[in-house]
Coordinates of C-alpha atoms in Angstrom, one line a residue:
X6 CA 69.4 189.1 18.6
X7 CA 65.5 188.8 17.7
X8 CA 65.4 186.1 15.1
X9 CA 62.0 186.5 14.4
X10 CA 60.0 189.4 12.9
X11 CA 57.7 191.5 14.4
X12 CA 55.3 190.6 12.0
X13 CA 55.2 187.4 12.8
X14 CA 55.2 188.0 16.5
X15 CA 52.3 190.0 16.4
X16 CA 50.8 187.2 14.5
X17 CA 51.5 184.4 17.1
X18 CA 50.3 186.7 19.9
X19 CA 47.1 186.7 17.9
X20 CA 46.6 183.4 16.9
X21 CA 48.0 182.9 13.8
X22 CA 47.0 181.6 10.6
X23 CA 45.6 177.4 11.1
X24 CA 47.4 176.7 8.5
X25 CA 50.7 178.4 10.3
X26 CA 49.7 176.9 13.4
X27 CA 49.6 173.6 12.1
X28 CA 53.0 173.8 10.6
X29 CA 53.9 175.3 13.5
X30 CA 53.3 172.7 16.1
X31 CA 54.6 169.8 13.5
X32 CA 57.5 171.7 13.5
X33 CA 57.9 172.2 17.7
X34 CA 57.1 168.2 17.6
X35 CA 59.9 167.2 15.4
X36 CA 61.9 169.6 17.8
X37 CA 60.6 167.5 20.8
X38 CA 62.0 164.6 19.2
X39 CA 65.1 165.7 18.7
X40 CA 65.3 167.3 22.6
X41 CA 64.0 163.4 23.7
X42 CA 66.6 162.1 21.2
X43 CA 69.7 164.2 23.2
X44 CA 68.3 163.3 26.7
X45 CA 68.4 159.8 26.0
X46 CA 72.3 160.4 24.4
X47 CA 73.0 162.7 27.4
X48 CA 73.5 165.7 25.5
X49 CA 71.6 168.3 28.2
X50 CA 72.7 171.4 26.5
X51 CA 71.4 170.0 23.1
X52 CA 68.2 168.9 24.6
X53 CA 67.4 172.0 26.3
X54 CA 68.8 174.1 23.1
X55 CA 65.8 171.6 20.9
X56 CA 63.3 172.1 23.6
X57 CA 63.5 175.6 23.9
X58 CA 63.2 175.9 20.0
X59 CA 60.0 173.9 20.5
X60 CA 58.7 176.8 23.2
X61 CA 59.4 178.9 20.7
X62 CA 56.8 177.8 18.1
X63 CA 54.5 176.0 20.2
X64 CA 54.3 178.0 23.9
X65 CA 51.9 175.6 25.3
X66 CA 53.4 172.5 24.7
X67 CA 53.5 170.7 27.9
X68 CA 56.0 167.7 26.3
X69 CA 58.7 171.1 25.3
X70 CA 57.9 172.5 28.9
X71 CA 58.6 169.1 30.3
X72 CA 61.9 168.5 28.3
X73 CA 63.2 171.8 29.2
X74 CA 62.8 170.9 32.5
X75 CA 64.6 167.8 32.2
X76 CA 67.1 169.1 30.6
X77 CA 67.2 172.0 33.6
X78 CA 67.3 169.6 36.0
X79 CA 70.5 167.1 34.6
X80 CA 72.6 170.5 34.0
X81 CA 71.8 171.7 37.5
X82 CA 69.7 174.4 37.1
X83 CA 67.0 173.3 39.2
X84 CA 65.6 177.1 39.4
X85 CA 64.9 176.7 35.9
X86 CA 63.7 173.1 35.8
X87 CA 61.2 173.6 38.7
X88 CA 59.9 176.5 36.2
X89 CA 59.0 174.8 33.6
X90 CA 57.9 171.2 35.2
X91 CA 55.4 173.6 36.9
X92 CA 54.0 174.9 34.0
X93 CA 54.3 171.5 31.7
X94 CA 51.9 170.3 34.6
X95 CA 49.8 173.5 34.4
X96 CA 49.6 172.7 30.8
X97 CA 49.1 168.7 31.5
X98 CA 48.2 167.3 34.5
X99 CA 48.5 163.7 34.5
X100 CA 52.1 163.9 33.1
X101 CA 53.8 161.1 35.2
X102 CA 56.8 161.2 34.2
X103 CA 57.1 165.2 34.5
X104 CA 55.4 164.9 38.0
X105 CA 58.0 162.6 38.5
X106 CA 61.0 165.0 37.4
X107 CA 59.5 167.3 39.8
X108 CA 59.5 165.3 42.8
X109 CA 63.4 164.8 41.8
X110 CA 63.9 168.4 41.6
X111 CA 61.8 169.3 44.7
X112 CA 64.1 166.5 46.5
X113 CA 68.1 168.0 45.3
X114 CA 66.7 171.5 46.5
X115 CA 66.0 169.7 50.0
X116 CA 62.0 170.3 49.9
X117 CA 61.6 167.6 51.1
X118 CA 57.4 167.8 51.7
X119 CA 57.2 169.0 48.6
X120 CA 59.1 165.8 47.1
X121 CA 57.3 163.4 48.9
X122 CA 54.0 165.0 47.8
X123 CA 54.3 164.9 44.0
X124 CA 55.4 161.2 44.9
X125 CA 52.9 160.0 46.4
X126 CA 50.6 161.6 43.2
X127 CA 52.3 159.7 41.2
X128 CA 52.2 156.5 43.2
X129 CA 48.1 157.0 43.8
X130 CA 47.9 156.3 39.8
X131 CA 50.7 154.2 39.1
X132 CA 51.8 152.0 42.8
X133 CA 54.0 149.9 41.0
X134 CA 56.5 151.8 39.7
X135 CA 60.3 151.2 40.4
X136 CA 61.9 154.4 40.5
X137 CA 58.7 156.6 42.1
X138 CA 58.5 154.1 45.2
X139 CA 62.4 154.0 45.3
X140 CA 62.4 157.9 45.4
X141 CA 59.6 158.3 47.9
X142 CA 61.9 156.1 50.7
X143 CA 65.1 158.2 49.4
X144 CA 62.8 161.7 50.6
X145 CA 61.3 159.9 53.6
X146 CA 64.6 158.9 54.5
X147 CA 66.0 162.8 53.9
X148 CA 63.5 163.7 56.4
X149 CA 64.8 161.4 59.5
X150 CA 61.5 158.9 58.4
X151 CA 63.1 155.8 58.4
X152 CA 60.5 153.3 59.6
X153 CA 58.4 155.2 56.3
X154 CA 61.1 155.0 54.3
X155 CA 61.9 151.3 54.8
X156 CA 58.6 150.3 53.9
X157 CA 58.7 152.1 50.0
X158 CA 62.1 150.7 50.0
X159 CA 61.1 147.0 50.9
X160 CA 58.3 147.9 47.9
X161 CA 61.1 148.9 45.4
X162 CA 63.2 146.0 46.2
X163 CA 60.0 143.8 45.2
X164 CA 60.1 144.4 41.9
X165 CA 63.3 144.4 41.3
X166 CA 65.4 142.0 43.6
X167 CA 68.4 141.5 43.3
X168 CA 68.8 145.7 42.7
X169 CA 71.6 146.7 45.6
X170 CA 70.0 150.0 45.2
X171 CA 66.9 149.7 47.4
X172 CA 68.7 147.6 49.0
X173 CA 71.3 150.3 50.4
X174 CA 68.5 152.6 51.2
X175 CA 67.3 149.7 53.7
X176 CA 70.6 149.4 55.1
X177 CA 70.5 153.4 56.0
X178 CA 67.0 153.3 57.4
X179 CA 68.5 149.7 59.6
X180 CA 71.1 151.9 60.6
X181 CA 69.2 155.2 61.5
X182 CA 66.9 152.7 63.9
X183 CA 70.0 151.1 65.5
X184 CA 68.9 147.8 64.0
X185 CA 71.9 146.0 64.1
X186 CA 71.0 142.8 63.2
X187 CA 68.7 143.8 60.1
X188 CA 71.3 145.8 58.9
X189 CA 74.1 143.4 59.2
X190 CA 71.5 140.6 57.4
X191 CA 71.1 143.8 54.8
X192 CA 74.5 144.4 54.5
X193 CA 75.4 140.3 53.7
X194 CA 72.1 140.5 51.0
X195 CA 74.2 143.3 49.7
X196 CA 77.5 141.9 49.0
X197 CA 75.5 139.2 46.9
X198 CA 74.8 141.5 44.5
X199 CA 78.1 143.4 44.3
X200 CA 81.1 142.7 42.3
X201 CA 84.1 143.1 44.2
X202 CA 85.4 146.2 42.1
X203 CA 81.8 147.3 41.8
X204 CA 81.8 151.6 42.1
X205 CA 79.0 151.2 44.8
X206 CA 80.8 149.3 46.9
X207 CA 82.6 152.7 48.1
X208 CA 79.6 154.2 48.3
X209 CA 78.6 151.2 50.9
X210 CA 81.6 152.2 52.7
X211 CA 81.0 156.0 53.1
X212 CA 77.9 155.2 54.1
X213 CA 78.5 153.0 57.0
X214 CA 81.2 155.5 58.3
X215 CA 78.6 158.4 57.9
X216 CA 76.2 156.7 59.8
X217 CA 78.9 155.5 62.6
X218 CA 79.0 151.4 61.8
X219 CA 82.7 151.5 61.7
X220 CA 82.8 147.5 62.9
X221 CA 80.8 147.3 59.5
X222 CA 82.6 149.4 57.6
X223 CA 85.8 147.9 58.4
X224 CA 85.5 144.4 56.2
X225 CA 84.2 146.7 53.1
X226 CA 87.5 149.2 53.5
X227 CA 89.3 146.0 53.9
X228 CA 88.1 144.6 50.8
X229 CA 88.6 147.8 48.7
X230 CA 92.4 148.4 50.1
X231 CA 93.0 145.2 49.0
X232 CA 92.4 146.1 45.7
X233 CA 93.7 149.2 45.6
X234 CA 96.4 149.4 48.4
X235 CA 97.6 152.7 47.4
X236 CA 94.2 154.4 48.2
X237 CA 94.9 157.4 50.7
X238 CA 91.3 157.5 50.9
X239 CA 90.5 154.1 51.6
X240 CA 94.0 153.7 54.3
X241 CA 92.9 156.9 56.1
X242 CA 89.4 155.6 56.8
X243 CA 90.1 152.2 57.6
X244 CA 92.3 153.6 59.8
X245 CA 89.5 156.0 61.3
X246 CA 87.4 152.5 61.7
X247 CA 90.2 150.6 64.0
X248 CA 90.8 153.9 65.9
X249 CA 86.4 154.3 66.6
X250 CA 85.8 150.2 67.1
X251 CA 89.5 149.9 69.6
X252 CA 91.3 148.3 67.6
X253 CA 93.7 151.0 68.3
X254 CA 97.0 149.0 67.3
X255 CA 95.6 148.2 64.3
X256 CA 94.7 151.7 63.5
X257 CA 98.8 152.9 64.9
X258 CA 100.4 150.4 62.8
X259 CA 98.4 151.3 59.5
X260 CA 99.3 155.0 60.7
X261 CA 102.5 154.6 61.2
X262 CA 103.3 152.4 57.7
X263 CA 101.6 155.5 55.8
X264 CA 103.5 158.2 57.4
X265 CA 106.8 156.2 56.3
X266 CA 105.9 156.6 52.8
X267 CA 105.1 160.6 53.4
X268 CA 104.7 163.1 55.9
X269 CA 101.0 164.4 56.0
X270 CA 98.9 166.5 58.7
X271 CA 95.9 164.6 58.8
X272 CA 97.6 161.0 59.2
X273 CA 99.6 162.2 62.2
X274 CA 96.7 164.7 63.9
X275 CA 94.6 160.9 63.8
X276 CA 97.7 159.3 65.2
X277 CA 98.3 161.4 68.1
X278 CA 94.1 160.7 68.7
X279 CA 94.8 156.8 68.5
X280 CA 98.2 157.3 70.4
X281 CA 96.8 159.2 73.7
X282 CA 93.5 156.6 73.6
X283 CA 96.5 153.7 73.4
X284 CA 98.0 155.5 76.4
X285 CA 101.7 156.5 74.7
X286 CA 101.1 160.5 75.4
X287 CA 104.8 160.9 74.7
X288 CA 103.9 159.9 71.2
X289 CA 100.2 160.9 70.8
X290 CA 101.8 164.5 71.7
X291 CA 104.5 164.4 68.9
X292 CA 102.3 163.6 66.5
X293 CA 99.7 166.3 67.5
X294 CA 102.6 168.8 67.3
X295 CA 104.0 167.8 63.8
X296 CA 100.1 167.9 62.4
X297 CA 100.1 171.4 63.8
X298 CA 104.1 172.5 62.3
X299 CA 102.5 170.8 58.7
X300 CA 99.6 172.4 58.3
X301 CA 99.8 175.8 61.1
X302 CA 96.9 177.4 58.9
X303 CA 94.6 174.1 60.3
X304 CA 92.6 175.5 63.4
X305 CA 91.7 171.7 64.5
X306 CA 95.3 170.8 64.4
X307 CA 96.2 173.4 66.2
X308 CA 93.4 173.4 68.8
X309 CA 94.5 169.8 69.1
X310 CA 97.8 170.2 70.1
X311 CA 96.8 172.6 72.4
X312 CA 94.2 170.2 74.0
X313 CA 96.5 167.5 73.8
X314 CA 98.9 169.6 76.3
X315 CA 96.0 170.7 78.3
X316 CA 95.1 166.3 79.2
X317 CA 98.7 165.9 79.8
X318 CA 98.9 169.0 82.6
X319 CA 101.6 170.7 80.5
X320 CA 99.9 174.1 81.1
X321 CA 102.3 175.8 80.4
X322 CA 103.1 175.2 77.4
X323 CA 99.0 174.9 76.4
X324 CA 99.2 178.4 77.5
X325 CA 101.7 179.5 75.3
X326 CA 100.3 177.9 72.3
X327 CA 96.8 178.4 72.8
X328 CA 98.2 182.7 73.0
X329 CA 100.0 181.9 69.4
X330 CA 96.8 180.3 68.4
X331 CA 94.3 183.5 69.1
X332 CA 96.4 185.6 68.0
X333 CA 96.4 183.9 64.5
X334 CA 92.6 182.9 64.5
X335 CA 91.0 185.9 66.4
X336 CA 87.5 184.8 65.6
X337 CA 88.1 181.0 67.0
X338 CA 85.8 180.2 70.0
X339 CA 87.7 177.2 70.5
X340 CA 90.8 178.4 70.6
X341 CA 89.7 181.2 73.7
X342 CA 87.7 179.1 75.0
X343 CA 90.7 176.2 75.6
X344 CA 92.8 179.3 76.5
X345 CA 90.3 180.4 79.1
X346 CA 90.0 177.2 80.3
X347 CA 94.0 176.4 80.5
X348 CA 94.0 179.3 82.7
X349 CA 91.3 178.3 85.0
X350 CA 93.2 174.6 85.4
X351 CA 96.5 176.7 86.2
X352 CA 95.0 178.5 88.6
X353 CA 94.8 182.2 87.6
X354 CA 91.0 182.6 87.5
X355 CA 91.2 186.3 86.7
X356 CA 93.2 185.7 83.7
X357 CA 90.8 182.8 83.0
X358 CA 87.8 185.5 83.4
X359 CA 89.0 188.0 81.6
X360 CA 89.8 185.4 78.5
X361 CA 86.5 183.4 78.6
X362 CA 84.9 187.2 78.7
X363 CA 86.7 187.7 75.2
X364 CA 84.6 184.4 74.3
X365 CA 81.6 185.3 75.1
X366 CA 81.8 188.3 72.7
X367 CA 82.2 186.3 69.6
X368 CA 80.2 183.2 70.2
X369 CA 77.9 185.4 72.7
X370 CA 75.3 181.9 72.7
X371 CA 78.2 179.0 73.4
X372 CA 77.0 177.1 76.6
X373 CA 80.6 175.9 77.2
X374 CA 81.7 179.6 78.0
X375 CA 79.7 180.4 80.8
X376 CA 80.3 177.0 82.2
X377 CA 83.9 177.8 82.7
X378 CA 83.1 181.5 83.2
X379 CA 80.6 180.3 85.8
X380 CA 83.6 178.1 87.7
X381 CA 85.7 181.1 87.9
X382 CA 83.5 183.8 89.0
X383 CA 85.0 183.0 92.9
X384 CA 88.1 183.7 91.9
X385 CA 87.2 186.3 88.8
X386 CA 88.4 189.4 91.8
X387 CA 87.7 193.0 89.6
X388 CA 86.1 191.1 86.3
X389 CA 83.0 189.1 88.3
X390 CA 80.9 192.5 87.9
X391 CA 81.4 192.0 83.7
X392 CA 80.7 187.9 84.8
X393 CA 77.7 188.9 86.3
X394 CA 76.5 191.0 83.1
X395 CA 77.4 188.8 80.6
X396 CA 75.0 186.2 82.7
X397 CA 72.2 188.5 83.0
X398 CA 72.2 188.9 79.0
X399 CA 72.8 185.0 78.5
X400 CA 70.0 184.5 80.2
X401 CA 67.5 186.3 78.1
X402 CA 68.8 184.5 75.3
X403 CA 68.9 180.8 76.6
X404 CA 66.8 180.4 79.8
X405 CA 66.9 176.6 79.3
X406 CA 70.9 176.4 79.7
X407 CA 70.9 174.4 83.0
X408 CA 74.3 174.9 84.4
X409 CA 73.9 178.7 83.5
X410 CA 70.6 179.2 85.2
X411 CA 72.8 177.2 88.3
X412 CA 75.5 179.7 88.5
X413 CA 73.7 183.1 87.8
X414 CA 71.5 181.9 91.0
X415 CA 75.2 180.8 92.8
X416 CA 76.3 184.6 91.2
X417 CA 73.5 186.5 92.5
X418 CA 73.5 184.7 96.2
X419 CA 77.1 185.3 96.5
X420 CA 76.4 188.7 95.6
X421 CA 73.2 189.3 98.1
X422 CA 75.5 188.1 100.8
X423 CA 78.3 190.2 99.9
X424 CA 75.5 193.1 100.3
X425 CA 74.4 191.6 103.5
X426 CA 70.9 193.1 103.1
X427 CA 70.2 192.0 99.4
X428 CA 67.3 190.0 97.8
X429 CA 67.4 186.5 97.4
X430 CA 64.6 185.8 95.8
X431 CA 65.8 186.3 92.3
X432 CA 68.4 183.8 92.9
X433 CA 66.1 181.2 94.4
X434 CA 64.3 181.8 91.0
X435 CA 67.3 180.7 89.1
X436 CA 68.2 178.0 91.2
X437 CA 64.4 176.9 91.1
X438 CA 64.7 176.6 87.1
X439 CA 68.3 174.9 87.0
X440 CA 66.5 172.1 89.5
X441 CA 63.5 171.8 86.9
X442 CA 65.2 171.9 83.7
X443 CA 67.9 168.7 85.3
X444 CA 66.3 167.7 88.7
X445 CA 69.5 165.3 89.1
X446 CA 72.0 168.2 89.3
X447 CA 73.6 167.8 92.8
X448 CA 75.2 170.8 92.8
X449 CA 72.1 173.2 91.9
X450 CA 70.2 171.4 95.0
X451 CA 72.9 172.2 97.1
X452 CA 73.0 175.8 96.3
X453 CA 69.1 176.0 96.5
X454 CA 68.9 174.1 99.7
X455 CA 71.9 177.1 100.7
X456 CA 69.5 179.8 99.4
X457 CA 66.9 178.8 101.7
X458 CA 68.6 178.5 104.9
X459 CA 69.9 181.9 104.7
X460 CA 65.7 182.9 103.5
X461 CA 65.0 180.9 106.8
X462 CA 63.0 178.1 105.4
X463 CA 64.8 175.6 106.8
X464 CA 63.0 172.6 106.1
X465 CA 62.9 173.3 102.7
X466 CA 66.8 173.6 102.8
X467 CA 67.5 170.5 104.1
X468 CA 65.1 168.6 101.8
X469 CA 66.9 170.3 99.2
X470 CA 70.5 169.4 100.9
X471 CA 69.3 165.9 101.4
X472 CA 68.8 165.4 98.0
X473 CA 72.1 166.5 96.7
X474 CA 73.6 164.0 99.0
X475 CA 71.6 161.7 97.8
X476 CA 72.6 162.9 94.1
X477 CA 76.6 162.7 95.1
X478 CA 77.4 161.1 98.0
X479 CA 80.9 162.9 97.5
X480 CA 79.8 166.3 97.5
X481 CA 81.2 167.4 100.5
X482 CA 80.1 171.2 101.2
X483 CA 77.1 170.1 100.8
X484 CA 77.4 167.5 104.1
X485 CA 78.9 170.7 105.9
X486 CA 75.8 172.9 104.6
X487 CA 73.0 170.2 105.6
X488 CA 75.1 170.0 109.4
X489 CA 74.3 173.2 109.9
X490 CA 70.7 173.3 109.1
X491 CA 70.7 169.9 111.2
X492 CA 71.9 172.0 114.2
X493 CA 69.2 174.9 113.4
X494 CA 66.6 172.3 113.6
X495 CA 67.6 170.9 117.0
X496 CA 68.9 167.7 115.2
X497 CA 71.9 167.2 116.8
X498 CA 72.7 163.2 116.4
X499 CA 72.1 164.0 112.2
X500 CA 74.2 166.9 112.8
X501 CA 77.0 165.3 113.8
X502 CA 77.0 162.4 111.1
X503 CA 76.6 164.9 108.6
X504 CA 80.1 167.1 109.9
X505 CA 82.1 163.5 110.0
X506 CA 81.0 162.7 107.0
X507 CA 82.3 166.2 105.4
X508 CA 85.3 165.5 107.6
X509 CA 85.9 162.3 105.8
X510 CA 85.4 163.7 102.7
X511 CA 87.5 166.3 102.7
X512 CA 90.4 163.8 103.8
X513 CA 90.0 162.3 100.3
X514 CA 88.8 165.6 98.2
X515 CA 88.7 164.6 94.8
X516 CA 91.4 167.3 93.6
X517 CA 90.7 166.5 89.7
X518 CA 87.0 167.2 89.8
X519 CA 87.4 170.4 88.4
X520 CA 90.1 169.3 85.1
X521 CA 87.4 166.0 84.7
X522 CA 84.7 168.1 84.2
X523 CA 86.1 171.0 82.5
X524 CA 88.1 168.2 80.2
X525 CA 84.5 167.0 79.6
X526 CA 82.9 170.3 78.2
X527 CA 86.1 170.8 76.0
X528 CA 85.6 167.1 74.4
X529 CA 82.6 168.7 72.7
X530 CA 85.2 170.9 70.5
X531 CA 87.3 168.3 69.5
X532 CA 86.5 167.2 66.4

């Protein structure tokens, strides 16, 4: 409802009478005053109600623009608040304080140039100012800036010491630059100033697990459970802290003495981690499966359990449960992607195709996929021509994928010398780019080196060969490859070295190479 006449709004769009205007503005004044009065009391909603009834008389008053955005800002609405800061600054330029606000707003919504610019305005006026310098580090910091934001933080901690809370924004930029030492010399300064049941002391804690400094974090969660021994909180991430430093029987006995209490889905899915590190698989695997029966709905857990079965060779059973699994989270790249790769370990590589191909279609850009897809394309039988495609397009997407640019050029060789008169050169290219994106990848100077001998530039094929020899002595195809290309050359003596040495190899294949390196690339979905 309008409140105010038309009359009279006709009369402020005008001007107004002096005298009206000067009763006017007293009145939006005493309205400022009460808006400052609630801000200070913490009463937003009042402030903002007080401030806006300020607007409302007085429409340029930068001090009501700048309390409504104050009050904007502490209720959350920082859509509003950077509204009106802007204008009280339009209105008033050298506001600090306002300017200030703004630098605050600018740095919850994540603008984080935009922060540290209405910062340093106010720090070009005022450069000794507690909270501006303070802020400054805290956007610097934001912005992966810690060497900058140590240095405003070291400033801040000037004029106050003593204050633990430039001192915490130290210990993050110590941390960020792997400065052990300063940050353990930080973190002692700290606990100076901290009262053992001080609120920021959990804060401390969060932030050293957040920042991985779980030997640091482990005398602060020991300190806080101490206090407050029934913490799940605080148990579950000391716990976390044994299982990331080693101090795995640590970590299983704290497990274990929670899970008496109560059952619960994240203690055991942490166990069975610390369990299979310790060694007990028999146990680690228990406890994966009861995290999965407690919470079934939880994709990790479940994807866990599965995994867990995959490092223990009980494929079988991964098989099964990683089937359940898709069929219950359809849209789970993970959860194909261990199927596809369960498959592939158990041997049936068209059954592994045909999965990792359903992979591809909902995480069409996941590098993992057409690693695996990559290692079963031999073996792929009636699906390698939808391998082949699903490369092609992957490679428009993501040329700098290194093992994919490795196996389209493998694909397309195979292919060429499945045609007997087909091009090579387009898998040369490939090969060519896998070498220059990782020129240490054995494997893609094998296959190069193979390209060329079948193009007839033998010399470059056994530089090529050579050098993946060189990369992995182990490699053994490739010893077999560079003995032929020795004979071609009239090498014969080289020749012969290089077959014995393919002969001895082969004698002691490493059978796992395939489950270590496929293990590896499904680590990265493990949580």
């Amino acid at each position: 409802m309008n409140v105010w006449g038309t009359p009279f709004l006709v009369l402020l769009m005008m001007g107004a009478h002096p005298a009206l205007t000067a009763e006017a503005q007293e009145s939006a004044a005493a309205y400022c005053r009460q808006a400052q009065a609630f801000l200070t009391q913490g009463k937003y909603q009042q402030a903002r109600e007080a401030a806006q009834r300020a607007l409302q008389l007085d429409s340029r008053s930068a001090e009501a623009e700048g309390l409504m955005g104050t009050a904007d800002f502490a209720l959350g609405d920082l859509g509003l608040a950077q509204k009106h800061l802007q204008r009280a600054l339009e209105l008033q330029p050298g506001s600090i304080a306002v300017r200030r606000t703004l630098g605050a707003t600018y740095l919850k919504q994540k603008r984080l140039k935009d922060a540290r610019h209405e910062f340093e305005l106010v720090l070009a006026s005022h450069p000794d100012v507690f909270v501006s310098l303070y802020s400054l580090g805290l956007a610097l910091l934001l912005d992966d800036q810690p060497s900058a934001a140590f240095k405003y933080f070291e400033k801040a901690y000037g004029l106050k010491p003593g204050d633990p809370t430039p001192l915490m924004g130290m210990l993050e930029a110590h941390l960020k630059l792997k400065q052990d030492a300063q940050a353990r010399a930080t973190l002692n300064e700290l606990d100076k100033h901290l009262e053992p049941r001080d609120p920021r002391r959990l804060q401390l804690a969060a932030l050293l697990i957040a920042q991985g400094s779980y030997g640091l974090a482990i005398p602060e969660f020991e300190r806080l459970r101490a206090l407050n021994p029934d913490s799940y909180d605080l148990n579950y991430n000391l716990a976390l802290a044994y299982h990331r430093v080693g101090k795995e029987a640590q970590a299983s006995a704290l497990l274990e003495s929670l899970l008496g209490r109560s059952e619960n889905a994240e203690l055991e899915n942490l166990l069975g981690e610390v369990e299979q590190t310790r060694g007990n698989h028999t146990r680690a695997l228990a406890a994966l499966r009861r995290a999965a029966e407690l919470e079934p709905q939880n994709e990790d857990y479940r994807f866990d359990y599965a995994y867990g079965l995959v490092r223990q060779w009980a494929l079988g059973q991964a098989l099964e449960v990683f089937a359940s699994a898709t069929k219950e989270f359809p849209k789970s790249v993970k959860m194909w992607l261990g199927w596809g790769a369960a498959y592939y370990l158990a041997g049936r590589y068209e059954d592994a195709a045909r999965t990792l191909l359903r992979a591809t279609e909902i995480a069409p850009q996941a590098p993992e996929v057409y690693y695996l897809l990559g290692r079963a394309y031999d073996a792929a039988g009636s699906y390698q021509g939808s391998v082949e495609h699903q490369f092609s397009r992957y490679m428009k997407a993501d040329p700098k994928d290194v093992w994919a640019q490795y196996f389209y050029g493998k694909i397309l060789a195979a292919r060429s010398q499945q045609a007997s008169s087909g091009d090579l050169t387009e898998a040369q290219q490939h090969l060519e780019r896998a070498v220059a994106l990782d020129s240490n990848l054995a494997e893609a100077h094998m296959e190069l080196g193979n390209v060329l001998e079948m193009r007839g530039q033998m010399e470059a094929a056994r530089g090529e060969l050579e050098r993946a020899v060189q990369l992995d002595p182990k490699l053994s195809a490739a010893y077999y490859r560079l003995a032929q290309v020795y004979r071609k050359l009239g090498e014969t003596t080289p020749a012969q070295k290089a077959v014995e040495k393919f002969q001895q190899l082969k004698a002691q294949e490493r059978a796992d190479l395939d489950r270590e390196q496929i293990q590896n690339f499904l680590e990265r979905w493990v949580r």
